[in-house]
Amino acid sequence: WVPLVALVSPGMAGWRVDFGLLLEPLGFIKVLEGIFSIFAFATCGGFQGETTLLVSCKGVVNKTVTAAFAYPFRLNTAVFSAPDPKCCGGTWTDVYLMGDFSSSAQFFVTLAVLVFLYCIAALVVYIGYKHVYQQNSKFPLTDLAITVITAFLWMVSTFTWAKALADIKMSTGASIIPGIESCKALGTTCRFVSVTRMGALNVSVVFGLLNMVLWGGNVWFVYKDTNLHNQPNRIYQS
């Protein structure tokens, strides 16, 4: 909204509080977009979990080992340390999870944070500078361009994050056992115990989809305020 603020001429400037626009689709949807963006980055960015194995080896019986992971999901830094100080008689080396999904997670969360800030700025303009927004045709056009781009980015980031989440579940689930070389050592057995439930991450994908739908639908309401929509009507009336 910095480019939009620059469009305000001295003669048009002036704070006029009017909450009436919040009852209209343009303002009400913007409030929903801000709320849903909060849930999107909170459910993804606030996640912390761990995956747990049960290890038996030389001198150790059913020892629990865990690898903790969290946002931004650089799983290749999450490690299963040795189940005992002697490292199972020298047969155990630190075992790291596989995969780095930070780019997808950070893309999703960063977009959600920026969208939230944009919604706050937009609501300030809607509520305090409604007269400026309606009189200057560049405001609705800029708003329309941002809305279209944001809807597209929500689609890309949500589907990218959904794919990364599926890979995270694979990389922290029972399928990791066959790939652990230390578990193949003579006299060593490993059994998968559990992994933290990822319901919050599933919800983040849902909110990503909801944001995508909201921003896609909002394109029409923003478009109605532009001269692209109003000009044909004026020509028809003439």
Short mmCIF file of C-alpha atoms in Angstrom, two decimals:
data_model
loop_
_atom_site.label_atom_id
_atom_site.label_comp_id
_atom_site.label_asym_id
_atom_site.label_seq_id
_atom_site.Cartn_x
_atom_site.Cartn_y
_atom_site.Cartn_z
CA TRP A 1 0.00 0.00 0.00
CA VAL A 2 2.99 2.35 -0.03
CA PRO A 3 2.44 3.06 -3.77
CA LEU A 4 -1.20 3.82 -3.00
CA VAL A 5 -0.38 6.30 -0.26
CA ALA A 6 1.79 8.20 -2.72
CA LEU A 7 -1.25 8.65 -4.96
CA VAL A 8 -3.06 10.77 -2.38
CA SER A 9 -2.91 14.43 -3.40
CA PRO A 10 -2.83 17.16 -0.73
CA GLY A 11 -6.30 18.31 -1.70
CA MET A 12 -7.81 14.87 -1.30
CA ALA A 13 -6.07 13.94 1.92
CA GLY A 14 -7.93 14.01 5.22
CA TRP A 15 -8.91 11.41 7.80
CA ARG A 16 -12.67 10.73 7.75
CA VAL A 17 -13.63 7.73 9.82
CA ASP A 18 -16.49 5.74 8.30
CA PHE A 19 -17.05 2.15 9.41
CA GLY A 20 -19.90 1.71 6.96
CA LEU A 21 -17.63 0.05 4.41
CA LEU A 22 -17.04 -2.83 6.82
CA LEU A 23 -20.67 -3.81 6.30
CA GLU A 24 -20.15 -3.94 2.54
CA PRO A 25 -18.54 -6.95 0.79
CA LEU A 26 -15.35 -5.02 0.00
CA GLY A 27 -14.60 -4.27 3.64
CA PHE A 28 -16.12 -7.36 5.23
CA ILE A 29 -14.14 -9.75 3.02
CA LYS A 30 -10.96 -7.83 3.83
CA VAL A 31 -11.59 -8.45 7.54
CA LEU A 32 -12.05 -12.17 6.86
CA GLU A 33 -8.87 -12.25 4.77
CA GLY A 34 -6.92 -10.71 7.63
CA ILE A 35 -8.32 -13.19 10.18
CA PHE A 36 -7.74 -16.23 7.95
CA SER A 37 -4.17 -15.14 7.22
CA ILE A 38 -3.51 -15.07 10.99
CA PHE A 39 -4.70 -18.66 11.31
CA ALA A 40 -2.64 -19.68 8.28
CA PHE A 41 0.72 -18.49 9.61
CA ALA A 42 -0.06 -19.39 13.23
CA THR A 43 -0.95 -23.04 12.51
CA CYS A 44 2.11 -23.54 10.32
CA GLY A 45 4.73 -21.28 11.89
CA GLY A 46 3.95 -22.32 15.47
CA PHE A 47 4.27 -26.07 14.96
CA GLN A 48 6.74 -28.18 16.99
CA GLY A 49 6.93 -31.95 16.92
CA GLU A 50 9.10 -35.00 17.31
CA THR A 51 9.37 -38.52 16.01
CA THR A 52 10.27 -41.35 18.39
CA LEU A 53 12.04 -44.71 17.98
CA LEU A 54 12.59 -47.60 20.38
CA VAL A 55 16.15 -48.93 20.08
CA SER A 56 17.76 -52.10 21.42
CA CYS A 57 21.46 -52.68 20.92
CA LYS A 58 24.59 -53.85 22.75
CA GLY A 59 24.04 -53.17 26.44
CA VAL A 60 20.78 -51.30 25.80
CA VAL A 61 17.21 -52.62 25.82
CA ASN A 62 14.23 -50.63 24.51
CA LYS A 63 15.78 -47.19 24.81
CA THR A 64 13.67 -44.30 23.50
CA VAL A 65 15.35 -41.88 21.09
CA THR A 66 13.68 -38.84 19.60
CA ALA A 67 14.33 -36.34 16.83
CA ALA A 68 12.66 -32.96 17.35
CA PHE A 69 11.60 -30.85 14.38
CA ALA A 70 9.68 -27.60 13.93
CA TYR A 71 9.03 -24.76 11.52
CA PRO A 72 10.68 -24.11 9.06
CA PHE A 73 11.07 -27.91 8.79
CA ARG A 74 14.73 -28.35 8.01
CA LEU A 75 14.48 -32.03 8.84
CA ASN A 76 18.08 -32.68 7.86
CA THR A 77 19.08 -30.93 11.09
CA ALA A 78 16.86 -33.13 13.32
CA VAL A 79 18.94 -35.95 14.81
CA PHE A 80 18.45 -39.22 16.66
CA SER A 81 21.34 -39.18 19.13
CA ALA A 82 22.91 -42.39 20.45
CA PRO A 83 20.67 -44.31 22.89
CA ASP A 84 23.59 -44.72 25.32
CA PRO A 85 26.93 -43.01 26.06
CA LYS A 86 28.88 -45.85 24.43
CA CYS A 87 26.94 -45.51 21.17
CA CYS A 88 25.77 -49.12 21.23
CA GLY A 89 29.30 -50.47 21.34
CA GLY A 90 30.42 -48.30 18.44
CA THR A 91 27.65 -49.39 16.05
CA TRP A 92 25.56 -46.22 16.31
CA THR A 93 26.23 -42.91 14.63
CA ASP A 94 23.99 -39.85 14.77
CA VAL A 95 20.99 -40.36 12.49
CA TYR A 96 19.47 -37.36 10.75
CA LEU A 97 16.05 -37.10 9.20
CA MET A 98 15.86 -36.54 5.48
CA GLY A 99 14.72 -33.42 3.64
CA ASP A 100 14.69 -29.63 3.83
CA PHE A 101 11.20 -28.18 3.36
CA SER A 102 11.97 -24.70 4.64
CA SER A 103 11.44 -22.94 1.30
CA SER A 104 7.83 -24.11 0.96
CA ALA A 105 6.99 -23.47 4.61
CA GLN A 106 8.60 -20.02 4.68
CA PHE A 107 6.94 -19.04 1.41
CA PHE A 108 3.54 -19.94 2.87
CA VAL A 109 4.09 -18.23 6.24
CA THR A 110 5.74 -15.11 4.78
CA LEU A 111 2.87 -14.64 2.36
CA ALA A 112 0.37 -14.98 5.21
CA VAL A 113 2.19 -12.36 7.29
CA LEU A 114 2.46 -9.92 4.39
CA VAL A 115 -1.21 -10.45 3.53
CA PHE A 116 -2.18 -9.69 7.13
CA LEU A 117 -0.22 -6.43 7.04
CA TYR A 118 -1.76 -5.56 3.70
CA CYS A 119 -5.27 -6.17 5.06
CA ILE A 120 -4.58 -3.82 7.97
CA ALA A 121 -3.35 -1.11 5.59
CA ALA A 122 -6.29 -1.65 3.24
CA LEU A 123 -8.80 -1.38 6.07
CA VAL A 124 -7.19 1.88 7.22
CA VAL A 125 -7.67 3.25 3.70
CA TYR A 126 -11.23 1.91 3.46
CA ILE A 127 -12.27 3.30 6.84
CA GLY A 128 -10.35 6.57 6.98
CA TYR A 129 -9.88 7.49 3.32
CA LYS A 130 -12.98 6.11 1.64
CA HIS A 131 -13.51 9.39 -0.19
CA VAL A 132 -9.97 9.26 -1.57
CA TYR A 133 -10.38 5.63 -2.64
CA GLN A 134 -13.58 6.44 -4.52
CA GLN A 135 -12.40 9.67 -6.15
CA ASN A 136 -9.01 8.51 -7.40
CA SER A 137 -9.38 5.78 -10.02
CA LYS A 138 -5.78 4.64 -9.49
CA PHE A 139 -6.60 3.31 -6.02
CA PRO A 140 -9.15 0.69 -7.12
CA LEU A 141 -6.98 -0.33 -10.07
CA THR A 142 -3.96 -0.84 -7.84
CA ASP A 143 -6.13 -2.68 -5.32
CA LEU A 144 -7.41 -4.93 -8.12
CA ALA A 145 -3.90 -5.75 -9.33
CA ILE A 146 -2.74 -6.61 -5.81
CA THR A 147 -5.85 -8.74 -5.20
CA VAL A 148 -5.33 -10.77 -8.39
CA ILE A 149 -1.64 -11.33 -7.65
CA THR A 150 -2.37 -12.28 -4.03
CA ALA A 151 -5.02 -14.81 -5.07
CA PHE A 152 -2.50 -16.41 -7.44
CA LEU A 153 0.22 -16.47 -4.78
CA TRP A 154 -2.16 -18.12 -2.30
CA MET A 155 -2.84 -20.84 -4.85
CA VAL A 156 0.85 -21.45 -5.55
CA SER A 157 1.96 -21.32 -1.90
CA THR A 158 -0.89 -23.52 -0.64
CA PHE A 159 -0.36 -26.32 -3.14
CA THR A 160 3.41 -26.11 -2.69
CA TRP A 161 3.03 -26.30 1.08
CA ALA A 162 0.51 -29.18 0.82
CA LYS A 163 3.05 -31.19 -1.21
CA ALA A 164 5.81 -30.38 1.29
CA LEU A 165 3.56 -31.45 4.17
CA ALA A 166 2.94 -34.81 2.53
CA ASP A 167 6.72 -35.28 2.21
CA ILE A 168 7.24 -34.22 5.85
CA LYS A 169 4.81 -36.92 6.98
CA MET A 170 6.74 -39.48 4.96
CA SER A 171 10.09 -38.29 6.30
CA THR A 172 9.01 -38.51 9.92
CA GLY A 173 6.86 -41.65 9.81
CA ALA A 174 7.51 -45.38 10.11
CA SER A 175 9.02 -45.50 6.62
CA ILE A 176 12.26 -43.98 7.95
CA ILE A 177 13.33 -47.23 9.69
CA PRO A 178 14.65 -49.06 6.58
CA GLY A 179 16.86 -46.09 5.72
CA ILE A 180 18.69 -45.95 9.08
CA GLU A 181 22.03 -47.73 8.70
CA SER A 182 22.64 -47.89 12.44
CA CYS A 183 19.50 -49.98 12.84
CA LYS A 184 20.95 -52.58 10.44
CA ALA A 185 23.97 -53.29 12.65
CA LEU A 186 24.32 -56.77 14.13
CA GLY A 187 22.42 -57.04 17.40
CA THR A 188 20.58 -53.73 16.89
CA THR A 189 16.84 -53.43 16.40
CA CYS A 190 14.77 -50.29 15.92
CA ARG A 191 11.02 -49.93 16.19
CA PHE A 192 8.96 -46.92 15.27
CA VAL A 193 6.92 -45.63 18.21
CA SER A 194 5.16 -42.41 17.26
CA VAL A 195 5.27 -39.01 15.62
CA THR A 196 3.55 -35.84 16.77
CA ARG A 197 0.11 -35.40 15.25
CA MET A 198 0.12 -32.88 12.44
CA GLY A 199 -3.48 -31.76 12.64
CA ALA A 200 -2.44 -28.12 12.96
CA LEU A 201 -0.44 -28.38 9.73
CA ASN A 202 -3.44 -29.94 7.98
CA VAL A 203 -5.51 -27.00 9.20
CA SER A 204 -2.94 -24.57 7.78
CA VAL A 205 -3.50 -26.07 4.33
CA VAL A 206 -7.26 -25.67 4.78
CA PHE A 207 -6.81 -22.01 5.68
CA GLY A 208 -4.55 -21.61 2.66
CA LEU A 209 -7.34 -22.90 0.44
CA LEU A 210 -9.88 -20.63 2.16
CA ASN A 211 -7.63 -17.65 1.62
CA MET A 212 -7.24 -18.58 -2.03
CA VAL A 213 -11.05 -18.73 -2.45
CA LEU A 214 -11.57 -15.47 -0.53
CA TRP A 215 -9.04 -13.53 -2.55
CA GLY A 216 -10.29 -15.04 -5.80
CA GLY A 217 -13.86 -14.04 -4.97
CA ASN A 218 -12.75 -10.60 -3.81
CA VAL A 219 -11.44 -9.86 -7.29
CA TRP A 220 -15.02 -9.25 -8.44
CA PHE A 221 -15.88 -6.83 -5.64
CA VAL A 222 -12.70 -4.82 -6.16
CA TYR A 223 -13.25 -4.86 -9.92
CA LYS A 224 -16.71 -3.32 -9.46
CA ASP A 225 -15.09 -0.19 -7.96
CA THR A 226 -12.72 0.34 -10.87
CA ASN A 227 -13.37 2.40 -13.99
CA LEU A 228 -12.97 -0.84 -15.97
CA HIS A 229 -16.39 -1.83 -14.66
CA ASN A 230 -17.99 1.59 -14.37
CA GLN A 231 -16.99 2.98 -17.77
CA PRO A 232 -19.07 0.49 -19.86
CA ASN A 233 -22.06 1.28 -17.63
CA ARG A 234 -21.66 5.02 -18.24
CA ILE A 235 -21.39 4.47 -22.01
CA TYR A 236 -24.52 2.32 -21.93
CA GLN A 237 -26.45 4.94 -19.93
CA SER A 238 -25.33 7.66 -22.36
#
